[in-house]
CSV table of C-alpha atoms in Angstrom, one decimal:
chain,number,residue,atom,x,y,z
A,306,UNK,CA,7.6,32.1,-32.9
A,307,UNK,CA,9.1,32.6,-29.5
A,308,UNK,CA,6.4,30.9,-27.4
A,309,UNK,CA,4.6,28.0,-29.1
A,310,UNK,CA,2.5,27.4,-26.0
A,311,UNK,CA,-1.2,27.5,-27.0
A,312,UNK,CA,-3.3,30.0,-25.1
A,313,UNK,CA,-5.4,27.5,-23.1
A,314,UNK,CA,-2.2,25.7,-21.9
A,315,UNK,CA,-0.6,29.0,-21.0
A,316,UNK,CA,-3.7,30.1,-19.1
A,317,UNK,CA,-3.8,26.8,-17.2
A,318,UNK,CA,-0.2,27.2,-16.3
A,319,UNK,CA,-0.8,30.8,-15.2
A,320,UNK,CA,-3.7,29.8,-13.1
A,321,UNK,CA,-1.6,27.1,-11.2
A,322,UNK,CA,1.3,29.4,-10.7
A,323,UNK,CA,-0.7,32.2,-9.3
A,324,UNK,CA,-1.7,30.0,-6.4
A,325,UNK,CA,0.0,28.9,-3.2
A,326,UNK,CA,1.4,25.4,-3.6
A,327,UNK,CA,-1.4,23.9,-1.3
A,328,UNK,CA,-4.1,25.6,-3.3
A,329,UNK,CA,-2.8,24.0,-6.5
A,330,UNK,CA,-4.0,20.8,-5.3
A,331,UNK,CA,-7.5,22.1,-5.0
A,332,UNK,CA,-7.3,23.4,-8.6
A,333,UNK,CA,-6.1,20.0,-9.8
A,334,UNK,CA,-9.0,18.5,-8.0
A,335,UNK,CA,-11.4,20.9,-9.9
A,336,UNK,CA,-9.8,19.7,-13.1
A,337,UNK,CA,-10.3,16.1,-12.0
A,338,UNK,CA,-14.0,16.8,-11.5
A,339,UNK,CA,-14.3,18.4,-14.9
A,340,UNK,CA,-12.9,15.5,-16.9
A,341,UNK,CA,-15.7,14.9,-19.4
A,342,UNK,CA,-17.3,11.5,-19.7
A,343,UNK,CA,-16.3,9.5,-22.7
A,344,UNK,CA,-18.5,9.7,-25.7
A,345,UNK,CA,-20.6,6.6,-26.1
A,346,UNK,CA,-18.6,5.3,-29.0
A,347,UNK,CA,-15.6,4.9,-26.7
A,348,UNK,CA,-17.3,4.1,-23.4
A,349,UNK,CA,-18.7,1.0,-25.2
A,350,UNK,CA,-15.3,0.2,-26.8
A,351,UNK,CA,-12.7,0.2,-24.2
A,352,UNK,CA,-10.5,-1.8,-26.6
A,353,UNK,CA,-10.0,1.4,-28.7
A,354,UNK,CA,-8.4,3.2,-25.9
A,355,UNK,CA,-4.6,3.1,-25.1
A,356,UNK,CA,-3.6,2.5,-21.6
A,357,UNK,CA,-1.0,4.9,-20.3
A,358,UNK,CA,1.3,2.5,-18.5
A,359,UNK,CA,3.4,5.3,-16.9
A,360,UNK,CA,0.5,6.6,-14.8
A,361,UNK,CA,0.0,5.4,-11.3
A,362,UNK,CA,-3.6,4.4,-11.9
A,363,UNK,CA,-5.4,3.0,-14.8
A,364,UNK,CA,-5.9,5.8,-17.3
A,365,UNK,CA,-6.9,5.3,-20.9
A,366,UNK,CA,-6.6,7.9,-23.8
A,367,UNK,CA,-7.9,8.0,-27.4
A,368,UNK,CA,-7.0,10.7,-30.0
A,369,UNK,CA,-9.0,11.6,-33.0
A,370,UNK,CA,-7.8,14.0,-35.7
A,371,UNK,CA,-10.7,15.3,-37.7
A,372,UNK,CA,-10.9,16.4,-41.4
A,373,UNK,CA,-9.7,19.9,-40.4
A,374,UNK,CA,-6.7,18.4,-38.7
A,375,UNK,CA,-8.1,19.4,-35.3
A,376,UNK,CA,-7.1,17.1,-32.5
A,377,UNK,CA,-9.7,15.6,-30.1
A,378,UNK,CA,-8.3,13.9,-27.0
A,379,UNK,CA,-10.6,11.6,-24.9
A,380,UNK,CA,-9.5,10.2,-21.6
A,381,UNK,CA,-10.9,8.2,-18.8
A,382,UNK,CA,-9.6,7.4,-15.3
A,383,UNK,CA,-11.3,6.0,-12.2
A,384,UNK,CA,-12.9,8.3,-9.6
A,385,UNK,CA,-10.5,6.8,-7.0
A,386,UNK,CA,-7.6,8.3,-9.0
A,387,UNK,CA,-8.3,12.0,-8.9
A,388,UNK,CA,-4.7,13.0,-9.5
A,389,UNK,CA,-4.6,11.1,-12.7
A,390,UNK,CA,-8.0,12.4,-13.8
A,391,UNK,CA,-6.8,15.9,-13.1
A,392,UNK,CA,-3.7,15.4,-15.3
A,393,UNK,CA,-5.9,14.0,-18.1
A,394,UNK,CA,-8.4,16.8,-17.7
A,395,UNK,CA,-5.6,19.5,-18.0
A,396,UNK,CA,-4.6,18.0,-21.3
A,397,UNK,CA,-8.1,17.4,-22.6
A,398,UNK,CA,-9.0,21.0,-21.9
A,399,UNK,CA,-5.6,22.5,-22.8
A,400,UNK,CA,-5.4,20.8,-26.1
A,401,UNK,CA,-9.0,21.3,-27.1
A,402,UNK,CA,-9.5,22.8,-30.5
A,403,UNK,CA,-5.7,22.7,-31.4
A,404,UNK,CA,-4.5,21.5,-34.7
A,405,UNK,CA,-2.2,18.5,-35.0
A,406,UNK,CA,0.8,20.7,-35.6
A,407,UNK,CA,0.0,22.8,-32.6
A,408,UNK,CA,-0.3,19.7,-30.4
A,409,UNK,CA,2.9,18.4,-31.7
A,410,UNK,CA,4.6,21.7,-30.9
A,411,UNK,CA,3.6,21.6,-27.2
A,412,UNK,CA,6.8,21.4,-25.2
A,413,UNK,CA,7.3,17.9,-23.8
A,414,UNK,CA,8.2,19.4,-20.4
A,415,UNK,CA,4.9,21.4,-20.1
A,416,UNK,CA,3.8,19.2,-17.2
A,417,UNK,CA,6.9,20.1,-15.3
A,418,UNK,CA,6.3,23.8,-15.7
A,419,UNK,CA,2.8,24.2,-14.1
A,420,UNK,CA,3.9,24.3,-10.5
A,421,UNK,CA,2.8,20.8,-9.5
A,422,UNK,CA,6.2,19.1,-8.9
A,423,UNK,CA,6.3,20.4,-5.4
A,424,UNK,CA,2.7,19.7,-4.6
A,425,UNK,CA,2.4,16.2,-5.9
A,426,UNK,CA,6.0,15.1,-6.4
A,427,UNK,CA,8.0,14.9,-9.7
A,428,UNK,CA,7.4,11.2,-9.8
A,429,UNK,CA,3.7,11.6,-10.3
A,430,UNK,CA,4.2,14.3,-12.9
A,431,UNK,CA,5.8,11.8,-15.1
A,432,UNK,CA,2.4,10.2,-15.5
A,433,UNK,CA,1.2,13.4,-17.1
A,434,UNK,CA,4.3,13.7,-19.2
A,435,UNK,CA,3.5,10.2,-20.4
A,436,UNK,CA,0.0,11.2,-21.3
A,437,UNK,CA,1.2,14.1,-23.4
A,438,UNK,CA,3.9,11.9,-25.0
A,439,UNK,CA,1.3,9.2,-25.9
A,440,UNK,CA,-1.1,11.8,-27.2
A,441,UNK,CA,1.5,13.2,-29.5
A,442,UNK,CA,2.4,9.8,-30.7
A,443,UNK,CA,-1.2,9.0,-31.6
A,444,UNK,CA,-1.5,12.3,-33.4
A,445,UNK,CA,1.6,11.4,-35.4
A,446,UNK,CA,0.2,8.1,-36.3
A,447,UNK,CA,-3.1,9.5,-37.3
A,448,UNK,CA,-1.7,12.3,-39.5
A,449,UNK,CA,0.8,9.8,-41.2
A,450,UNK,CA,-2.0,7.3,-41.9
B,1399,UNK,CA,-3.2,7.6,27.2
B,1400,UNK,CA,-3.9,4.9,24.6
B,1401,UNK,CA,-7.4,4.5,23.4
B,1402,UNK,CA,-8.9,1.0,24.2
B,1403,UNK,CA,-8.0,-1.8,21.8
B,1404,UNK,CA,-10.4,-3.2,19.2
B,1405,UNK,CA,-11.7,-6.5,20.7
B,1406,UNK,CA,-13.0,-7.7,17.3
B,1407,UNK,CA,-12.5,-11.6,17.4
B,1408,UNK,CA,-11.1,-11.7,13.8
B,1409,UNK,CA,-8.1,-9.6,15.0
B,1410,UNK,CA,-7.2,-11.9,17.9
B,1411,UNK,CA,-5.6,-14.4,15.6
B,1412,UNK,CA,-2.8,-12.0,14.8
B,1413,UNK,CA,0.5,-11.8,16.7
B,1414,UNK,CA,-0.1,-8.2,17.4
B,1415,UNK,CA,-3.9,-7.4,17.2
B,1416,UNK,CA,-3.3,-4.1,18.8
B,1417,UNK,CA,-1.9,-2.9,15.4
B,1418,UNK,CA,-5.2,-3.2,13.7
B,1419,UNK,CA,-8.7,-1.7,14.1
B,1420,UNK,CA,-11.8,-2.7,12.2
B,1421,UNK,CA,-14.0,-0.2,10.3
B,1422,UNK,CA,-16.8,-0.7,12.9
B,1423,UNK,CA,-14.5,0.1,15.7
B,1424,UNK,CA,-13.2,3.2,14.1
B,1425,UNK,CA,-16.6,4.6,13.3
B,1426,UNK,CA,-17.7,4.0,16.9
B,1427,UNK,CA,-14.5,5.7,18.2
B,1428,UNK,CA,-14.3,8.8,15.9
B,1429,UNK,CA,-13.9,11.9,18.1
B,1430,UNK,CA,-12.5,9.9,21.1
B,1431,UNK,CA,-10.0,12.1,22.8
B,1432,UNK,CA,-6.5,10.8,22.3
B,1433,UNK,CA,-7.3,9.4,18.9
B,1434,UNK,CA,-6.1,10.9,15.7
B,1435,UNK,CA,-7.0,9.4,12.3
B,1436,UNK,CA,-4.5,9.8,9.4
B,1437,UNK,CA,-5.1,9.3,5.8
B,1438,UNK,CA,-2.1,8.4,3.7
B,1439,UNK,CA,-2.8,7.6,0.0
B,1440,UNK,CA,-1.0,6.7,-3.2
B,1441,UNK,CA,-3.2,9.2,-5.0
B,1442,UNK,CA,-2.5,12.5,-3.3
B,1443,UNK,CA,-5.8,14.1,-4.2
B,1444,UNK,CA,-8.0,11.4,-2.7
B,1445,UNK,CA,-8.2,12.9,0.7
B,1446,UNK,CA,-9.5,16.2,-0.8
B,1447,UNK,CA,-12.3,14.2,-2.5
B,1448,UNK,CA,-13.6,13.1,0.8
B,1449,UNK,CA,-12.1,11.5,3.9
B,1450,UNK,CA,-13.1,9.9,7.2
B,1451,UNK,CA,-14.5,12.7,9.4
B,1452,UNK,CA,-11.7,14.3,11.4
B,1453,UNK,CA,-8.9,12.6,9.6
B,1454,UNK,CA,-5.7,14.5,8.8
B,1455,UNK,CA,-3.7,13.9,5.8
B,1456,UNK,CA,0.0,12.9,5.6
B,1457,UNK,CA,1.7,12.5,2.2
B,1458,UNK,CA,4.6,10.1,2.1
B,1459,UNK,CA,6.5,12.1,-0.4
B,1460,UNK,CA,6.0,15.7,0.6
B,1461,UNK,CA,5.7,15.1,4.3
B,1462,UNK,CA,7.8,12.1,5.3
B,1463,UNK,CA,10.7,12.4,2.9
B,1464,UNK,CA,13.5,14.8,3.3
B,1465,UNK,CA,13.5,17.0,0.3
B,1466,UNK,CA,17.1,17.0,-0.3
B,1467,UNK,CA,18.6,13.7,1.2
B,1468,UNK,CA,17.2,10.5,0.0
B,1469,UNK,CA,16.0,9.8,3.5
B,1470,UNK,CA,13.2,10.4,5.9
B,1471,UNK,CA,12.7,13.6,7.8
B,1472,UNK,CA,14.6,13.9,11.0
B,1473,UNK,CA,13.4,14.2,14.6
B,1474,UNK,CA,12.8,17.9,14.3
B,1475,UNK,CA,10.8,17.5,11.1
B,1476,UNK,CA,8.8,14.7,12.6
B,1477,UNK,CA,8.1,16.7,15.7
B,1478,UNK,CA,6.9,19.5,13.6
B,1479,UNK,CA,4.8,17.3,11.3
B,1480,UNK,CA,3.0,15.4,14.0
B,1481,UNK,CA,2.5,18.4,16.3
B,1482,UNK,CA,0.9,20.3,13.4
B,1483,UNK,CA,-1.5,17.4,13.0
B,1484,UNK,CA,-2.5,17.4,16.6
B,1485,UNK,CA,-0.6,14.3,17.4
B,1486,UNK,CA,1.4,14.0,20.7
B,1487,UNK,CA,3.7,11.3,21.8
B,1488,UNK,CA,0.9,9.3,23.6
B,1489,UNK,CA,-1.8,9.8,20.9
B,1490,UNK,CA,-3.4,6.7,19.4
B,1491,UNK,CA,-3.0,7.0,15.7
B,1492,UNK,CA,-5.0,5.0,13.2
B,1493,UNK,CA,-3.8,5.2,9.6
B,1494,UNK,CA,-5.7,4.2,6.5
B,1495,UNK,CA,-5.4,4.7,2.8
B,1496,UNK,CA,-6.0,3.6,-0.7
B,1497,UNK,CA,-4.6,0.6,-2.6
B,1498,UNK,CA,-4.8,-1.9,0.3
B,1499,UNK,CA,-3.3,0.4,2.8
B,1500,UNK,CA,-0.1,0.4,0.8
B,1501,UNK,CA,1.0,4.0,1.7
B,1502,UNK,CA,-0.7,3.8,5.1
B,1503,UNK,CA,1.6,0.9,6.0
B,1504,UNK,CA,4.5,2.9,4.8
B,1505,UNK,CA,3.5,5.9,7.0
B,1506,UNK,CA,3.1,3.4,9.9
B,1507,UNK,CA,6.6,2.1,9.3
B,1508,UNK,CA,8.1,5.6,9.3
B,1509,UNK,CA,6.1,6.3,12.6
B,1510,UNK,CA,7.8,3.2,13.9
B,1511,UNK,CA,11.2,4.5,13.0
B,1512,UNK,CA,10.5,7.3,15.5
B,1513,UNK,CA,9.2,4.8,18.1
B,1514,UNK,CA,5.7,6.2,18.1
B,1515,UNK,CA,4.2,3.6,20.4
B,1516,UNK,CA,0.5,3.3,19.5
B,1517,UNK,CA,0.0,3.4,15.8
B,1518,UNK,CA,-2.5,1.1,14.1
B,1519,UNK,CA,-3.8,0.4,10.6
B,1520,UNK,CA,-7.5,0.4,9.7
B,1521,UNK,CA,-8.0,-3.2,8.4
B,1522,UNK,CA,-9.4,-2.9,4.9
B,1523,UNK,CA,-8.4,0.7,4.5
B,1524,UNK,CA,-10.2,3.2,2.5
B,1525,UNK,CA,-11.8,0.7,0.1
B,1526,UNK,CA,-13.6,-1.2,2.9
B,1527,UNK,CA,-14.8,2.0,4.5
B,1528,UNK,CA,-16.2,3.1,1.2
B,1529,UNK,CA,-17.7,-0.2,0.3
B,1530,UNK,CA,-19.6,-0.2,3.6
B,1531,UNK,CA,-21.0,3.2,2.9
B,1532,UNK,CA,-19.5,4.8,6.0
B,1533,UNK,CA,-19.3,8.6,6.3
B,1534,UNK,CA,-16.9,10.9,4.4
B,1535,UNK,CA,-16.5,14.6,4.6
B,1536,UNK,CA,-14.6,17.2,2.6
B,1537,UNK,CA,-14.3,19.3,5.6
B,1538,UNK,CA,-10.5,19.7,6.5
B,1539,UNK,CA,-9.9,19.7,10.2
B,1540,UNK,CA,-7.6,22.3,11.7
B,1541,UNK,CA,-6.2,20.6,14.7
B,1542,UNK,CA,-4.7,22.7,17.4
B,1543,UNK,CA,-1.0,22.3,17.3
B,1544,UNK,CA,0.5,20.2,20.1
B,1545,UNK,CA,3.9,19.5,21.3
B,1546,UNK,CA,5.6,16.4,20.0
B,1547,UNK,CA,9.0,15.8,21.3
B,1548,UNK,CA,12.1,15.8,19.1
B,1549,UNK,CA,13.0,12.1,19.2
B,1550,UNK,CA,15.9,10.7,17.2
B,1551,UNK,CA,14.9,8.4,14.5
B,1552,UNK,CA,16.2,4.9,15.2
B,1553,UNK,CA,16.8,3.0,12.0
B,1554,UNK,CA,18.6,0.1,13.6
B,1555,UNK,CA,15.7,-2.3,14.2
B,1556,UNK,CA,13.5,-2.1,11.2
B,1557,UNK,CA,15.4,-0.5,8.4
B,1558,UNK,CA,18.1,-2.0,6.3
B,1559,UNK,CA,20.6,-0.2,4.2
B,1560,UNK,CA,22.4,-1.5,1.1
B,1561,UNK,CA,25.4,-2.6,3.1
B,1562,UNK,CA,23.2,-4.3,5.6
B,1563,UNK,CA,21.7,-6.3,2.8
B,1564,UNK,CA,25.0,-7.3,1.4
B,1565,UNK,CA,26.0,-8.6,4.8
B,1566,UNK,CA,22.6,-10.2,5.1
B,1567,UNK,CA,23.0,-12.3,2.0
B,1568,UNK,CA,22.4,-16.0,2.8
B,1569,UNK,CA,19.5,-15.0,5.2
B,1570,UNK,CA,15.9,-14.8,4.1
B,1571,UNK,CA,15.0,-12.0,1.7
B,1572,UNK,CA,11.6,-11.3,0.4
B,1573,UNK,CA,11.1,-9.5,-2.9
B,1574,UNK,CA,7.5,-8.1,-2.9
B,1575,UNK,CA,7.5,-6.8,-6.4
B,1576,UNK,CA,5.6,-8.2,-9.3
B,1577,UNK,CA,6.8,-11.4,-11.1
B,1578,UNK,CA,7.8,-9.3,-14.1
B,1579,UNK,CA,10.0,-7.0,-12.0
B,1580,UNK,CA,11.6,-10.0,-10.1
B,1581,UNK,CA,12.4,-11.9,-13.2
B,1582,UNK,CA,13.9,-8.9,-14.8
B,1583,UNK,CA,11.5,-8.4,-17.5
B,1584,UNK,CA,11.0,-4.8,-16.4
B,1585,UNK,CA,12.4,-2.5,-13.7
B,1586,UNK,CA,9.1,-0.9,-12.7
B,1587,UNK,CA,5.7,-2.2,-11.6
B,1588,UNK,CA,3.3,-2.7,-14.5
B,1589,UNK,CA,1.4,0.6,-14.8
B,1590,UNK,CA,3.8,2.4,-12.7
B,1591,UNK,CA,6.3,5.1,-13.8
B,1592,UNK,CA,9.9,4.5,-14.5
B,1593,UNK,CA,11.9,5.2,-11.4
B,1594,UNK,CA,15.2,4.4,-12.9
B,1595,UNK,CA,17.3,1.4,-12.2
B,1596,UNK,CA,20.1,0.4,-14.5
B,1597,UNK,CA,19.5,-3.3,-14.4
B,1598,UNK,CA,16.5,-5.5,-14.0
B,1599,UNK,CA,16.3,-8.6,-11.8
B,1600,UNK,CA,16.4,-9.3,-8.1
B,1601,UNK,CA,18.8,-9.7,-5.2
B,1602,UNK,CA,20.3,-13.2,-5.2
B,1603,UNK,CA,18.3,-15.7,-3.2
B,1604,UNK,CA,15.3,-13.5,-2.6
B,1605,UNK,CA,11.9,-15.2,-2.7
B,1606,UNK,CA,9.3,-13.5,-4.7
B,1607,UNK,CA,6.0,-12.8,-2.8
B,1608,UNK,CA,4.1,-9.9,-4.4
B,1609,UNK,CA,2.9,-7.7,-1.5
B,1610,UNK,CA,-0.8,-7.7,-2.4
B,1611,UNK,CA,-1.0,-11.4,-1.8
B,1612,UNK,CA,-1.4,-10.6,1.9
B,1613,UNK,CA,-4.7,-8.9,1.2
B,1614,UNK,CA,-8.1,-10.5,0.7
B,1615,UNK,CA,-10.7,-9.3,-1.9
B,1616,UNK,CA,-12.4,-6.9,0.6
B,1617,UNK,CA,-9.1,-5.2,1.3
B,1618,UNK,CA,-8.6,-6.7,4.8
B,1619,UNK,CA,-5.6,-8.7,5.6
B,1620,UNK,CA,-5.8,-12.5,5.1
B,1621,UNK,CA,-6.3,-14.8,8.0
B,1622,UNK,CA,-3.2,-16.1,9.7
B,1623,UNK,CA,-3.6,-19.6,8.3
B,1624,UNK,CA,-3.5,-18.2,4.8
B,1625,UNK,CA,-0.7,-15.8,5.5
B,1626,UNK,CA,1.3,-18.8,7.0
B,1627,UNK,CA,0.7,-20.7,3.8
B,1628,UNK,CA,2.1,-17.7,1.7
B,1629,UNK,CA,5.1,-16.7,3.8
B,1630,UNK,CA,6.1,-19.8,5.9
B,1631,UNK,CA,5.2,-22.6,3.5
B,1632,UNK,CA,5.5,-20.7,0.3
B,1633,UNK,CA,8.5,-18.5,0.9
B,1634,UNK,CA,10.1,-20.8,3.5
B,1635,UNK,CA,10.2,-18.2,6.3
B,1636,UNK,CA,10.8,-19.8,9.7
B,1637,UNK,CA,10.5,-18.7,13.3
B,1638,UNK,CA,13.6,-16.9,14.4
B,1639,UNK,CA,14.6,-15.9,10.9
B,1640,UNK,CA,16.3,-12.6,10.3
B,1641,UNK,CA,14.2,-11.2,7.3
B,1642,UNK,CA,14.7,-8.3,4.9
B,1643,UNK,CA,12.0,-7.2,2.6
B,1644,UNK,CA,12.4,-4.9,-0.4
B,1645,UNK,CA,10.5,-3.6,-3.4
B,1646,UNK,CA,11.3,-0.7,-5.7
B,1647,UNK,CA,11.5,2.2,-3.3
B,1648,UNK,CA,10.4,0.6,0.0
B,1649,UNK,CA,6.7,1.4,0.0
B,1650,UNK,CA,5.2,-2.0,-1.0
B,1651,UNK,CA,7.8,-3.7,1.2
B,1652,UNK,CA,6.7,-1.8,4.2
B,1653,UNK,CA,3.3,-3.4,3.7
B,1654,UNK,CA,4.9,-6.8,3.8
B,1655,UNK,CA,7.0,-5.6,6.8
B,1656,UNK,CA,3.8,-5.0,8.6
B,1657,UNK,CA,2.4,-8.4,7.8
B,1658,UNK,CA,5.5,-10.3,8.8
B,1659,UNK,CA,6.1,-8.2,11.9
B,1660,UNK,CA,2.7,-7.5,13.4
B,1661,UNK,CA,0.5,-10.1,11.9
B,1662,UNK,CA,2.7,-13.1,11.9
B,1663,UNK,CA,5.0,-12.0,14.7
B,1664,UNK,CA,8.4,-12.5,13.2
B,1665,UNK,CA,10.7,-10.7,15.6
B,1666,UNK,CA,13.4,-9.5,13.3
B,1667,UNK,CA,12.1,-8.0,10.1
B,1668,UNK,CA,13.7,-5.1,8.3
B,1669,UNK,CA,12.6,-3.0,5.3
B,1670,UNK,CA,15.3,-2.2,2.8
B,1671,UNK,CA,13.9,1.1,1.5
B,1672,UNK,CA,16.7,1.7,-0.9
B,1673,UNK,CA,15.2,-1.2,-2.6
B,1674,UNK,CA,15.6,-2.0,-6.4
B,1675,UNK,CA,16.1,1.7,-7.4
B,1676,UNK,CA,19.2,1.6,-5.4
B,1677,UNK,CA,20.3,-2.1,-5.7
B,1678,UNK,CA,19.7,-2.3,-9.4
B,1679,UNK,CA,22.0,0.6,-10.1
B,1680,UNK,CA,24.6,0.2,-7.4
B,1681,UNK,CA,28.2,-0.6,-8.4
B,1682,UNK,CA,29.5,-4.0,-7.5
B,1683,UNK,CA,26.4,-5.6,-6.1
B,1684,UNK,CA,25.2,-8.9,-7.5
B,1685,UNK,CA,21.9,-9.5,-9.1
B,1686,UNK,CA,20.0,-12.5,-10.5
B,1687,UNK,CA,17.8,-12.6,-13.6
B,1688,UNK,CA,15.0,-15.0,-14.2
B,1689,UNK,CA,12.3,-16.7,-12.1
B,1690,UNK,CA,14.6,-18.6,-9.8
B,1691,UNK,CA,15.9,-17.0,-6.6
B,1692,UNK,CA,19.4,-17.9,-7.5
B,1693,UNK,CA,22.5,-18.5,-5.4
B,1694,UNK,CA,24.3,-16.2,-3.0
B,1695,UNK,CA,27.6,-15.4,-4.6
B,1696,UNK,CA,30.4,-17.0,-2.8
B,1697,UNK,CA,32.7,-14.0,-2.6
B,1698,UNK,CA,32.2,-10.4,-3.0
C-alpha cells in the first residue's frame, strides 16, 4: 500500500490545496459550520469527553469503536472558536466510516499537509495534530479493551 | 485628523483615556471619515463568522510577523499592510478582538512600535459588542488603498530584548502567565499548545500577575482602584519604576503593557516579546522554579 490515506481525507486535502491560500480559510469556516451537534448521550454527559489541551480553545472529543470496528468520532467546540471547530469537523468528516486500523494508519502529519500552515500558522495546526493524536489514542484504548 | 475622543465618564479615570473607546461610542461613530476599525483575534476565523460593519482584519501571525526572522515586519511591510487596509498615518484606528482583547492589545502594541499616533482599543472587545447585541456583518470591506509612509520601527521605548532583560534584573518584572507556568509546573498555558521551551519556571524576581486579572467579567478593563490594588499593592509597582512585562511569546504581556502604560500611566514599560520561549531555552540565563519570585543572581 503506497498511500494509506483514506479517500475522504485525501479529498479534503485536495479540496484545500486547490484553493488560493485566502480561500482556504473560507473552506475551513464551512467545515466549522458543518460540525455536527453531539448526540444527546454526550451532550448530557460532558464528563465522558476528553479535553484536547493542545488546542487554543476548549474542544472536547469522544471516540466510539462499534462492533464492526468502525470508528465514530464526536467533537464539540464553542461557536466563538471557529478554527478549532473547523479542525474537529475535518477529522469528524474525514474519519467517518473508517475502521480502527484505517484510523490508526492515518499519517500523524496529515494536518500539516492540507495547506493550512500558511493560512492559520503552524502553531494553530498543532491543535489539529493533537486532535488526531488523541483520537488515535482513544481508538487504541478501545480496541485493546 | 483624529476623530473626537470618547467622553464616556468611566474612561476619564484612566491615565490615557484617549486609548479607549466604549461600544456605544464606536457604534455611533462607525463610518466616520478618518476612522478605521480593525479586528485582531486569537481565533483567525472569527472575523469571517461576522465582524463589526466596516472592520478590516489584521492577523498577528500572518500579517504582523516577519515570516523568516523572529521579528515584526519592517517599515516597508507595515506601510503596505496599513495602506492596504485603508489606514493612513493620521487615521484613528480602533482595534478590538476576542479573548479580552488579548490579540487586539498585541496589535496595538505593534502599531505603537511604528509610532502610529492615534490607536485605541474597544473596551470590552468582541465579547461586549456581542453581549450587547450590536451589529455584525460578514461583508468584507474592500478599502481603497492609501499611502502609509515607510517609517522605521522604533523598538527602543516599549520593547525589551533578552539582553535588555538581563541588564534589567533587579528592576520590576511582571510575569503575566498562569501560576502553573510561573512555578514551572508547565511551560505552556493550560489548554494552549506547546511552543517549546527547554525549562519551566520564571525570570528571577518576577512578580506573577496573570494578564486576565486586569479584566472584569464583562470584558472591560477594571477600574483604576482595582488595577492599583493588583499592580501597585499586589505586585509592588511604584511610580517611576522601569518595568518589563513578559509571558510566553509576548502577546499576553502586551495586554499588561497596555494596562500599565495607558491605564495606570507608568511612564517606562517595556514588553519582552521573546518571553519565556526564548528565556526558558537560552544558554546561560538564570531561572527560578517555584511560587516565590526568587533572588536576582549576584553575578552572571
